[in-house]
């Protein structure tokens, strides 16, 4: 969790350094995101993030140097950040009650659905802020950026296929229509919702 704490600290510092905001507003943001980040990002199995580290080690064919390990761990945490962004949004779309044995983020008292939607967007943005901070001068920066952008797009397509399995009428979900649950829709959802990350 040391690398997670590093990234979280950098993000809090970014908030602290926002121009044209009073110290009171900055502190409110810091307090809020100091609760949001540890609630939404770590806590799962973290297999995606750990796989990044192991993958880099396998590709290098040796134990990683301290710098290589840190860079791989940052990328691994950014994959976990991506997962957190998707889960916060997915829980709202699915009207879920719990996630990982606790109330979904939007169900936490004083968060609200409106804030949680914005929080999902902020979680996504934090990926790009952190990528730029740590990898802007890396020769693979553009490829890393494109990988996160493409993965986000593919996953959002899968989410659309999943969410729209049940049609809407008058702004509300229509009654269940099993004819919409086709093999084609299922395969599209399986392929795009989480296959790419």
PDB file of C-alpha atoms in Angstrom, residues 60-174:
ATOM      1  CA  UNK A  60      12.092  -8.318 -18.012  1.00  0.00           C
ATOM      2  CA  UNK A  61      13.025 -11.908 -17.230  1.00  0.00           C
ATOM      3  CA  UNK A  62      14.515 -10.941 -13.889  1.00  0.00           C
ATOM      4  CA  UNK A  63      13.807  -9.327 -10.572  1.00  0.00           C
ATOM      5  CA  UNK A  64      12.855  -5.676 -10.963  1.00  0.00           C
ATOM      6  CA  UNK A  65      15.053  -2.830  -9.827  1.00  0.00           C
ATOM      7  CA  UNK A  66      13.596  -0.529  -7.196  1.00  0.00           C
ATOM      8  CA  UNK A  67      12.697   2.065  -9.876  1.00  0.00           C
ATOM      9  CA  UNK A  68      11.167  -0.559 -12.183  1.00  0.00           C
ATOM     10  CA  UNK A  69       9.154  -1.985  -9.305  1.00  0.00           C
ATOM     11  CA  UNK A  70       7.886   1.464  -8.306  1.00  0.00           C
ATOM     12  CA  UNK A  71       6.889   2.299 -11.894  1.00  0.00           C
ATOM     13  CA  UNK A  72       5.124  -1.068 -12.298  1.00  0.00           C
ATOM     14  CA  UNK A  73       3.381  -0.610  -8.942  1.00  0.00           C
ATOM     15  CA  UNK A  74       2.186   2.877  -9.971  1.00  0.00           C
ATOM     16  CA  UNK A  75       0.781   1.445 -13.207  1.00  0.00           C
ATOM     17  CA  UNK A  76      -0.790  -1.400 -11.240  1.00  0.00           C
ATOM     18  CA  UNK A  77      -2.471   1.057  -8.905  1.00  0.00           C
ATOM     19  CA  UNK A  78      -3.726   3.055 -11.882  1.00  0.00           C
ATOM     20  CA  UNK A  79      -5.404  -0.101 -13.166  1.00  0.00           C
ATOM     21  CA  UNK A  80      -6.999  -0.430  -9.711  1.00  0.00           C
ATOM     22  CA  UNK A  81      -8.044   3.243  -9.973  1.00  0.00           C
ATOM     23  CA  UNK A  82      -9.651   2.437 -13.323  1.00  0.00           C
ATOM     24  CA  UNK A  83     -11.512  -0.451 -11.695  1.00  0.00           C
ATOM     25  CA  UNK A  84     -12.679   1.858  -8.883  1.00  0.00           C
ATOM     26  CA  UNK A  85     -13.966   4.394 -11.416  1.00  0.00           C
ATOM     27  CA  UNK A  86     -15.935   1.696 -13.224  1.00  0.00           C
ATOM     28  CA  UNK A  87     -17.309   0.159 -10.004  1.00  0.00           C
ATOM     29  CA  UNK A  88     -18.543   3.462  -8.545  1.00  0.00           C
ATOM     30  CA  UNK A  89     -20.369   4.186 -11.809  1.00  0.00           C
ATOM     31  CA  UNK A  90     -21.621   0.603 -12.242  1.00  0.00           C
ATOM     32  CA  UNK A  91     -23.053   0.507  -8.719  1.00  0.00           C
ATOM     33  CA  UNK A  92     -25.110   3.618  -9.461  1.00  0.00           C
ATOM     34  CA  UNK A  93     -26.292   2.288 -12.843  1.00  0.00           C
ATOM     35  CA  UNK A  94     -27.270  -1.057 -11.338  1.00  0.00           C
ATOM     36  CA  UNK A  95     -28.741   0.494  -8.163  1.00  0.00           C
ATOM     37  CA  UNK A  96     -26.486  -1.858  -6.171  1.00  0.00           C
ATOM     38  CA  UNK A  97     -26.585  -1.755  -2.399  1.00  0.00           C
ATOM     39  CA  UNK A  98     -23.231  -3.205  -1.377  1.00  0.00           C
ATOM     40  CA  UNK A  99     -19.762  -3.597  -2.821  1.00  0.00           C
ATOM     41  CA  UNK A 100     -17.085  -5.734  -1.160  1.00  0.00           C
ATOM     42  CA  UNK A 101     -19.274  -6.230   1.894  1.00  0.00           C
ATOM     43  CA  UNK A 102     -19.808  -2.508   2.556  1.00  0.00           C
ATOM     44  CA  UNK A 103     -22.360   0.005   1.294  1.00  0.00           C
ATOM     45  CA  UNK A 104     -21.686   1.166  -2.254  1.00  0.00           C
ATOM     46  CA  UNK A 105     -19.954   4.540  -2.287  1.00  0.00           C
ATOM     47  CA  UNK A 106     -23.098   6.382  -3.383  1.00  0.00           C
ATOM     48  CA  UNK A 107     -24.975   4.773  -0.453  1.00  0.00           C
ATOM     49  CA  UNK A 108     -22.504   6.061   2.157  1.00  0.00           C
ATOM     50  CA  UNK A 109     -24.185   8.747   4.296  1.00  0.00           C
ATOM     51  CA  UNK A 110     -23.448  12.292   3.081  1.00  0.00           C
ATOM     52  CA  UNK A 111     -22.089  11.117  -0.282  1.00  0.00           C
ATOM     53  CA  UNK A 112     -25.260  11.036  -2.446  1.00  0.00           C
ATOM     54  CA  UNK A 113     -25.667   9.730  -5.962  1.00  0.00           C
ATOM     55  CA  UNK A 114     -24.879  13.133  -7.489  1.00  0.00           C
ATOM     56  CA  UNK A 115     -21.532  13.358  -5.702  1.00  0.00           C
ATOM     57  CA  UNK A 116     -20.715   9.723  -6.497  1.00  0.00           C
ATOM     58  CA  UNK A 117     -21.231  10.327 -10.226  1.00  0.00           C
ATOM     59  CA  UNK A 118     -18.765  13.201 -10.032  1.00  0.00           C
ATOM     60  CA  UNK A 119     -16.448  11.083  -7.887  1.00  0.00           C
ATOM     61  CA  UNK A 120     -16.342   8.411 -10.602  1.00  0.00           C
ATOM     62  CA  UNK A 121     -15.270  11.086 -13.081  1.00  0.00           C
ATOM     63  CA  UNK A 122     -12.654  12.420 -10.654  1.00  0.00           C
ATOM     64  CA  UNK A 123     -11.320   8.883 -10.096  1.00  0.00           C
ATOM     65  CA  UNK A 124     -10.895   8.535 -13.848  1.00  0.00           C
ATOM     66  CA  UNK A 125      -9.155  11.902 -14.119  1.00  0.00           C
ATOM     67  CA  UNK A 126      -6.746  10.978 -11.324  1.00  0.00           C
ATOM     68  CA  UNK A 127      -5.440   8.188 -13.553  1.00  0.00           C
ATOM     69  CA  UNK A 128      -4.343  10.693 -16.184  1.00  0.00           C
ATOM     70  CA  UNK A 129      -2.968  13.155 -13.642  1.00  0.00           C
ATOM     71  CA  UNK A 130      -0.823  10.393 -12.142  1.00  0.00           C
ATOM     72  CA  UNK A 131       0.260   9.020 -15.525  1.00  0.00           C
ATOM     73  CA  UNK A 132       1.427  12.478 -16.549  1.00  0.00           C
ATOM     74  CA  UNK A 133       3.181  13.081 -13.238  1.00  0.00           C
ATOM     75  CA  UNK A 134       5.165   9.832 -13.288  1.00  0.00           C
ATOM     76  CA  UNK A 135       5.525   8.901 -16.973  1.00  0.00           C
ATOM     77  CA  UNK A 136       5.424  12.104 -19.053  1.00  0.00           C
ATOM     78  CA  UNK A 137       9.105  11.749 -19.991  1.00  0.00           C
ATOM     79  CA  UNK A 138       8.957   7.945 -20.341  1.00  0.00           C
ATOM     80  CA  UNK A 139       9.376   6.753 -23.957  1.00  0.00           C
ATOM     81  CA  UNK A 140       6.131   4.737 -23.639  1.00  0.00           C
ATOM     82  CA  UNK A 141       4.032   7.594 -22.205  1.00  0.00           C
ATOM     83  CA  UNK A 142       1.820   7.995 -25.277  1.00  0.00           C
ATOM     84  CA  UNK A 143       1.284   4.232 -25.534  1.00  0.00           C
ATOM     85  CA  UNK A 144       0.379   4.042 -21.827  1.00  0.00           C
ATOM     86  CA  UNK A 145      -2.036   6.941 -22.225  1.00  0.00           C
ATOM     87  CA  UNK A 146      -3.622   5.350 -25.287  1.00  0.00           C
ATOM     88  CA  UNK A 147      -3.898   2.007 -23.503  1.00  0.00           C
ATOM     89  CA  UNK A 148      -5.906   3.565 -20.659  1.00  0.00           C
ATOM     90  CA  UNK A 149      -8.047   5.574 -23.111  1.00  0.00           C
ATOM     91  CA  UNK A 150      -8.761   2.525 -25.311  1.00  0.00           C
ATOM     92  CA  UNK A 151      -9.460   0.270 -22.327  1.00  0.00           C
ATOM     93  CA  UNK A 152     -11.859   2.835 -20.885  1.00  0.00           C
ATOM     94  CA  UNK A 153     -13.711   3.102 -24.201  1.00  0.00           C
ATOM     95  CA  UNK A 154     -13.966  -0.681 -24.642  1.00  0.00           C
ATOM     96  CA  UNK A 155     -15.193  -1.155 -21.077  1.00  0.00           C
ATOM     97  CA  UNK A 156     -17.755   1.627 -21.430  1.00  0.00           C
ATOM     98  CA  UNK A 157     -19.087  -0.063 -24.581  1.00  0.00           C
ATOM     99  CA  UNK A 158     -19.435  -3.289 -22.562  1.00  0.00           C
ATOM    100  CA  UNK A 159     -21.192  -1.373 -19.788  1.00  0.00           C
ATOM    101  CA  UNK A 160     -23.646   0.050 -22.315  1.00  0.00           C
ATOM    102  CA  UNK A 161     -24.394  -3.424 -23.656  1.00  0.00           C
ATOM    103  CA  UNK A 162     -24.934  -4.644 -20.073  1.00  0.00           C
ATOM    104  CA  UNK A 163     -27.013  -1.690 -18.879  1.00  0.00           C
ATOM    105  CA  UNK A 164     -29.207  -1.646 -21.966  1.00  0.00           C
ATOM    106  CA  UNK A 165     -30.124  -5.312 -21.739  1.00  0.00           C
ATOM    107  CA  UNK A 166     -33.307  -3.969 -20.214  1.00  0.00           C
ATOM    108  CA  UNK A 167     -34.886  -1.112 -22.186  1.00  0.00           C
ATOM    109  CA  UNK A 168     -36.093   2.123 -20.663  1.00  0.00           C
ATOM    110  CA  UNK A 169     -39.556   3.638 -20.891  1.00  0.00           C
ATOM    111  CA  UNK A 170     -40.420   7.096 -19.603  1.00  0.00           C
ATOM    112  CA  UNK A 171     -36.975   7.398 -17.991  1.00  0.00           C
ATOM    113  CA  UNK A 172     -37.361   4.202 -15.957  1.00  0.00           C
ATOM    114  CA  UNK A 173     -36.396   0.605 -16.577  1.00  0.00           C
ATOM    115  CA  UNK A 174     -39.112  -1.194 -18.452  1.00  0.00           C
TER     116      UNK A 174
END
